[in-house]
Amino acid sequence: MNSINQNNYTPSFCAYYKSSFSRRLEKTLLTGQGSQQLEDEFVRILQTKKNNRAKMGTPGMYGSVYRLDDYYVFKTYHVDKELGTHPFKKVLDERFQGFKTYVGNVLAKFGKIEVIANATRDKRKFVELARASKQGSEAYTKSLREFASLPQKQFDMLAQDFSRLNGICDGNINYKFDTHNPNNFLKIGSSLKLVDEIAITPCKEPNDIHAFLRAFIQESGDSDIKKAVFKKCILASEKEKLPMDDAHKYMSTYMEEIFKNAGVNDTFENFYKLMTEYRNDKNHMRLVEQYLENI
């Protein structure tokens, strides 16, 4: 990857490491046909990479992620104490490729272990959105300050991914991002990334305003920073007109808590009525901007 230093315009070279295993994996993904050689090599990788030094971020509720190289990571699940054999299976689903912020789709499995694209090429240079209830108010505030510094465009792209995923379904099966865990949100430089596996649900359009807000706006933390992030989220969700009806019908208590935690001078009930009205107005976004200025 070539880059230009803006101070002296001297070309510099930044080399990213792609292992021989990853190169072989990429070729295998094209055909979908694994080999004993590939599976044996993955076993050797487990022996050297499944350790705290290669661990990426905070372990999730169900599993932990380890860095394979600059391009790929693998995820193991806590319940799988005895992993056994590791037969290769291609999992790549083209429908979940090309999102603007989401990078967590599973590409392949070796037994129960999942291989996923690496969201960041430097395992030290990223910020997780902390979970206040487990990592503490100070950690949450510190991480949220980083996310508040992201440009509005990053939140807009996240909302666009929400809209796109809402449009993908298999009959009565719909798909949703896991925003229940704040740690699934990463700030990498000036980019916002969402990781972890997409879940299935019978609910239609599950990637709604509640799913968009719940990880960012938690209890405790700095109220001014939360309100700033809240405004960016609302602006993005209204640009895409993310669904609100199910949140109003079934999650109103939780939404009222989110509004309270954000230090917003309004209720979700009133917000819902206003946005429903504004979305039918030709000056929709101007009205939203005026609303955000006054809360």
Short mmCIF file of C-alpha atoms in Angstrom, two decimals:
data_model
loop_
_atom_site.label_atom_id
_atom_site.label_comp_id
_atom_site.label_asym_id
_atom_site.label_seq_id
_atom_site.Cartn_x
_atom_site.Cartn_y
_atom_site.Cartn_z
CA MET A 1 0.00 0.00 0.00
CA ASN A 2 1.58 3.25 -1.12
CA SER A 3 0.96 6.52 0.70
CA ILE A 4 2.18 10.10 0.31
CA ASN A 5 3.60 12.09 3.18
CA GLN A 6 1.86 15.48 2.99
CA ASN A 7 4.82 17.35 4.45
CA ASN A 8 7.50 16.44 1.92
CA TYR A 9 5.59 14.38 -0.68
CA THR A 10 8.09 11.55 -0.30
CA PRO A 11 6.52 8.22 -1.24
CA SER A 12 6.53 5.73 1.60
CA PHE A 13 5.62 2.06 1.71
CA CYS A 14 3.46 0.45 4.38
CA ALA A 15 3.60 -3.33 4.16
CA TYR A 16 0.71 -5.40 5.50
CA TYR A 17 1.28 -9.02 6.41
CA LYS A 18 -0.80 -11.71 4.71
CA SER A 19 0.19 -15.21 5.78
CA SER A 20 0.61 -18.13 3.40
CA PHE A 21 -2.43 -19.66 5.10
CA SER A 22 -4.55 -16.60 4.25
CA ARG A 23 -3.45 -16.66 0.63
CA ARG A 24 -4.35 -20.35 0.43
CA LEU A 25 -7.67 -19.65 2.16
CA GLU A 26 -8.57 -16.98 -0.40
CA LYS A 27 -7.98 -19.39 -3.24
CA THR A 28 -10.06 -22.02 -1.45
CA LEU A 29 -12.95 -19.58 -0.98
CA LEU A 30 -13.13 -19.20 -4.76
CA THR A 31 -13.76 -22.91 -5.23
CA GLY A 32 -15.33 -23.81 -1.90
CA GLN A 33 -13.27 -27.00 -1.84
CA GLY A 34 -11.07 -27.46 1.20
CA SER A 35 -8.10 -29.77 1.62
CA GLN A 36 -6.42 -31.75 4.35
CA GLN A 37 -3.35 -29.55 3.92
CA LEU A 38 -5.39 -26.43 4.67
CA GLU A 39 -7.04 -28.03 7.70
CA ASP A 40 -3.72 -29.27 9.06
CA GLU A 41 -2.22 -25.81 8.65
CA PHE A 42 -5.13 -24.27 10.54
CA VAL A 43 -4.52 -26.66 13.44
CA ARG A 44 -0.91 -25.45 13.58
CA ILE A 45 -2.14 -21.85 13.57
CA LEU A 46 -4.42 -22.56 16.54
CA GLN A 47 -1.43 -23.82 18.50
CA THR A 48 0.49 -20.58 17.97
CA LYS A 49 -2.26 -17.92 17.74
CA LYS A 50 -4.88 -18.91 20.32
CA ASN A 51 -3.35 -16.90 23.16
CA ASN A 52 -3.72 -13.55 24.92
CA ARG A 53 -1.04 -11.93 22.77
CA ALA A 54 -3.11 -12.46 19.62
CA LYS A 55 -6.48 -11.77 21.25
CA MET A 56 -8.42 -8.88 19.71
CA GLY A 57 -10.34 -6.60 22.06
CA THR A 58 -12.58 -7.63 24.91
CA PRO A 59 -13.98 -11.18 24.86
CA GLY A 60 -17.66 -11.20 23.96
CA MET A 61 -20.53 -12.91 25.72
CA TYR A 62 -20.16 -16.00 23.56
CA GLY A 63 -16.60 -16.08 22.28
CA SER A 64 -13.19 -14.52 21.74
CA VAL A 65 -11.47 -13.24 18.58
CA TYR A 66 -7.81 -13.79 17.72
CA ARG A 67 -5.66 -12.10 15.10
CA LEU A 68 -4.52 -14.48 12.37
CA ASP A 69 -2.70 -11.79 10.35
CA ASP A 70 -3.36 -8.29 9.01
CA TYR A 71 -6.25 -9.53 6.87
CA TYR A 72 -8.10 -12.17 8.89
CA VAL A 73 -9.10 -13.13 12.43
CA PHE A 74 -10.72 -16.24 13.85
CA LYS A 75 -13.39 -16.60 16.53
CA THR A 76 -13.78 -19.42 19.05
CA TYR A 77 -16.81 -19.93 21.29
CA HIS A 78 -16.56 -20.29 25.07
CA VAL A 79 -18.85 -23.36 25.13
CA ASP A 80 -16.55 -25.28 22.78
CA LYS A 81 -14.07 -26.63 25.32
CA GLU A 82 -13.18 -29.57 23.11
CA LEU A 83 -12.91 -28.33 19.54
CA GLY A 84 -12.14 -31.73 18.01
CA THR A 85 -11.50 -31.92 14.29
CA HIS A 86 -11.56 -28.88 12.03
CA PRO A 87 -13.16 -29.70 8.66
CA PHE A 88 -13.31 -26.72 6.28
CA LYS A 89 -16.64 -25.24 5.23
CA LYS A 90 -17.19 -22.19 3.06
CA VAL A 91 -19.76 -19.88 4.67
CA LEU A 92 -19.29 -16.75 2.59
CA ASP A 93 -22.67 -15.20 1.68
CA GLU A 94 -22.37 -12.61 -1.07
CA ARG A 95 -25.46 -10.74 0.20
CA PHE A 96 -23.50 -9.65 3.24
CA GLN A 97 -20.51 -8.32 1.31
CA GLY A 98 -19.88 -4.67 0.51
CA PHE A 99 -21.41 -3.00 3.56
CA LYS A 100 -19.99 0.41 4.43
CA THR A 101 -19.36 -0.14 8.13
CA TYR A 102 -20.10 -3.81 8.81
CA VAL A 103 -17.12 -6.15 8.56
CA GLY A 104 -18.14 -9.06 10.76
CA ASN A 105 -19.54 -11.62 8.33
CA VAL A 106 -18.13 -15.14 8.60
CA LEU A 107 -16.15 -16.24 5.55
CA ALA A 108 -15.38 -19.84 6.46
CA LYS A 109 -15.46 -22.34 9.31
CA PHE A 110 -12.96 -24.90 10.48
CA GLY A 111 -15.17 -27.11 12.56
CA LYS A 112 -16.83 -24.66 14.95
CA ILE A 113 -14.15 -21.98 14.59
CA GLU A 114 -15.04 -19.03 12.36
CA VAL A 115 -12.73 -17.05 10.08
CA ILE A 116 -13.65 -13.39 9.61
CA ALA A 117 -12.13 -10.41 7.82
CA ASN A 118 -9.85 -8.35 10.07
CA ALA A 119 -11.42 -4.96 10.82
CA THR A 120 -8.07 -3.37 11.70
CA ARG A 121 -4.53 -4.16 10.62
CA ASP A 122 -3.09 -2.96 13.92
CA LYS A 123 -4.62 -4.75 16.90
CA ARG A 124 -3.52 -1.90 19.20
CA LYS A 125 -4.88 1.05 17.23
CA PHE A 126 -8.60 0.81 17.63
CA VAL A 127 -11.14 1.83 20.24
CA GLU A 128 -14.00 -0.37 21.39
CA LEU A 129 -17.21 1.20 22.57
CA ALA A 130 -17.10 0.13 26.23
CA ARG A 131 -19.95 -1.54 28.09
CA ALA A 132 -20.56 0.68 31.13
CA SER A 133 -22.17 -2.07 33.19
CA LYS A 134 -19.08 -4.30 32.92
CA GLN A 135 -16.13 -2.05 32.10
CA GLY A 136 -17.21 0.94 34.16
CA SER A 137 -18.43 4.50 33.65
CA GLU A 138 -14.93 5.91 33.11
CA ALA A 139 -14.13 3.43 30.33
CA TYR A 140 -17.49 4.13 28.69
CA THR A 141 -17.01 7.90 28.81
CA LYS A 142 -13.48 7.64 27.43
CA SER A 143 -14.55 5.43 24.52
CA LEU A 144 -17.68 7.45 23.77
CA ARG A 145 -15.57 10.61 23.55
CA GLU A 146 -13.64 8.91 20.74
CA PHE A 147 -16.85 8.00 18.92
CA ALA A 148 -18.22 11.52 19.36
CA SER A 149 -15.21 12.80 17.40
CA LEU A 150 -16.21 10.78 14.32
CA PRO A 151 -17.68 12.78 11.43
CA GLN A 152 -21.42 12.63 10.79
CA LYS A 153 -20.74 10.70 7.60
CA GLN A 154 -19.69 7.62 9.60
CA PHE A 155 -23.02 7.51 11.44
CA ASP A 156 -24.82 8.08 8.13
CA MET A 157 -23.06 5.06 6.62
CA LEU A 158 -24.00 2.94 9.63
CA ALA A 159 -27.65 3.89 9.12
CA GLN A 160 -27.33 3.02 5.42
CA ASP A 161 -26.08 -0.44 6.41
CA PHE A 162 -29.09 -0.79 8.72
CA SER A 163 -31.43 0.01 5.84
CA ARG A 164 -29.68 -2.39 3.50
CA LEU A 165 -29.78 -5.29 5.97
CA ASN A 166 -33.48 -4.65 6.58
CA GLY A 167 -34.01 -5.31 2.88
CA ILE A 168 -32.45 -8.80 3.01
CA CYS A 169 -34.71 -11.69 4.00
CA ASP A 170 -35.45 -15.35 3.33
CA GLY A 171 -39.19 -15.72 3.60
CA ASN A 172 -39.96 -15.18 7.28
CA ILE A 173 -36.27 -15.06 8.23
CA ASN A 174 -34.82 -11.59 8.67
CA TYR A 175 -31.33 -10.48 9.64
CA LYS A 176 -30.05 -8.10 12.30
CA PHE A 177 -26.76 -6.66 13.50
CA ASP A 178 -25.71 -7.48 17.07
CA THR A 179 -25.81 -4.01 18.63
CA HIS A 180 -26.72 -5.41 22.04
CA ASN A 181 -22.99 -5.64 22.78
CA PRO A 182 -21.36 -2.17 22.64
CA ASN A 183 -17.94 -3.83 22.16
CA ASN A 184 -19.04 -4.73 18.62
CA PHE A 185 -18.59 -1.07 17.65
CA LEU A 186 -15.02 -0.05 16.82
CA LYS A 187 -13.45 3.31 16.04
CA ILE A 188 -10.52 2.79 13.70
CA GLY A 189 -8.88 6.09 12.86
CA SER A 190 -11.72 8.25 11.55
CA SER A 191 -13.91 5.27 10.66
CA LEU A 192 -16.71 3.49 12.49
CA LYS A 193 -16.89 -0.28 12.13
CA LEU A 194 -19.43 -2.85 13.30
CA VAL A 195 -18.27 -6.41 13.88
CA ASP A 196 -19.62 -9.81 14.99
CA GLU A 197 -21.94 -12.22 13.27
CA ILE A 198 -25.30 -11.22 11.81
CA ALA A 199 -28.19 -12.91 13.66
CA ILE A 200 -31.50 -14.16 12.34
CA THR A 201 -34.93 -13.12 13.64
CA PRO A 202 -38.59 -13.52 12.62
CA CYS A 203 -39.12 -9.78 13.20
CA LYS A 204 -39.39 -7.63 10.10
CA GLU A 205 -36.99 -4.70 9.76
CA PRO A 206 -35.22 -5.38 13.08
CA ASN A 207 -32.44 -2.86 12.43
CA ASP A 208 -34.43 0.03 13.80
CA ILE A 209 -33.94 3.16 15.88
CA HIS A 210 -33.70 1.17 19.13
CA ALA A 211 -30.98 -1.09 17.70
CA PHE A 212 -29.16 2.01 16.43
CA LEU A 213 -29.15 3.89 19.73
CA ARG A 214 -28.92 1.28 22.46
CA ALA A 215 -25.17 0.62 22.38
CA PHE A 216 -24.18 4.28 22.18
CA ILE A 217 -26.51 5.62 24.88
CA GLN A 218 -26.02 3.76 28.15
CA GLU A 219 -26.47 4.58 31.82
CA SER A 220 -23.79 6.70 33.51
CA GLY A 221 -21.05 8.44 31.58
CA ASP A 222 -20.76 12.08 30.51
CA SER A 223 -24.18 13.50 29.59
CA ASP A 224 -22.82 16.16 27.22
CA ILE A 225 -20.89 13.58 25.18
CA LYS A 226 -23.91 11.27 25.13
CA LYS A 227 -26.16 14.04 23.87
CA ALA A 228 -23.68 14.90 21.10
CA VAL A 229 -23.59 11.26 19.96
CA PHE A 230 -27.36 10.99 20.31
CA LYS A 231 -27.81 13.91 17.90
CA LYS A 232 -25.51 12.34 15.33
CA CYS A 233 -27.40 9.06 15.61
CA ILE A 234 -30.81 10.70 15.21
CA LEU A 235 -29.64 12.74 12.23
CA ALA A 236 -28.34 9.57 10.56
CA SER A 237 -31.40 7.46 11.36
CA GLU A 238 -33.76 10.12 10.02
CA LYS A 239 -31.81 10.44 6.76
CA GLU A 240 -32.57 6.74 6.22
CA LYS A 241 -35.98 6.86 7.95
CA LEU A 242 -35.07 3.85 10.06
CA PRO A 243 -38.10 1.95 11.38
CA MET A 244 -39.65 3.26 14.62
CA ASP A 245 -43.00 1.46 14.93
CA ASP A 246 -41.82 -1.69 16.71
CA ALA A 247 -39.70 0.40 19.08
CA HIS A 248 -42.82 2.43 19.85
CA LYS A 249 -45.05 -0.64 20.32
CA TYR A 250 -42.74 -3.00 22.18
CA MET A 251 -39.68 -1.09 23.39
CA SER A 252 -41.13 2.24 24.50
CA THR A 253 -39.92 1.81 28.10
CA TYR A 254 -36.37 1.15 26.91
CA MET A 255 -36.52 4.06 24.47
CA GLU A 256 -37.67 6.41 27.22
CA GLU A 257 -34.62 5.29 29.25
CA ILE A 258 -32.34 5.97 26.28
CA PHE A 259 -33.74 9.49 25.91
CA LYS A 260 -33.35 10.07 29.65
CA ASN A 261 -29.79 8.73 29.66
CA ALA A 262 -28.90 11.00 26.74
CA GLY A 263 -30.01 14.05 28.73
CA VAL A 264 -32.55 14.90 26.06
CA ASN A 265 -35.22 17.45 26.93
CA ASP A 266 -37.99 15.39 25.35
CA THR A 267 -39.70 12.02 25.58
CA PHE A 268 -39.55 9.22 23.04
CA GLU A 269 -43.34 9.36 22.76
CA ASN A 270 -43.25 12.96 21.61
CA PHE A 271 -40.24 12.30 19.39
CA TYR A 272 -42.07 9.42 17.70
CA LYS A 273 -45.11 11.59 16.95
CA LEU A 274 -42.98 14.44 15.61
CA MET A 275 -40.76 12.28 13.40
CA THR A 276 -43.79 10.44 12.00
CA GLU A 277 -45.15 13.83 11.01
CA TYR A 278 -41.84 15.19 9.74
CA ARG A 279 -41.18 12.18 7.51
CA ASN A 280 -44.20 13.14 5.42
CA ASP A 281 -43.00 16.72 5.02
CA LYS A 282 -40.87 17.87 2.10
CA ASN A 283 -38.68 19.76 4.58
CA HIS A 284 -38.13 16.61 6.62
CA MET A 285 -34.42 16.98 7.35
CA ARG A 286 -34.57 20.70 8.01
CA LEU A 287 -37.27 20.06 10.60
CA VAL A 288 -35.14 17.30 12.17
CA GLU A 289 -32.16 19.63 12.41
CA GLN A 290 -34.31 22.30 14.09
CA TYR A 291 -35.62 19.70 16.54
CA LEU A 292 -32.07 18.63 17.47
CA GLU A 293 -31.03 22.23 18.03
CA ASN A 294 -33.74 22.61 20.69
CA ILE A 295 -33.29 19.51 22.81
#
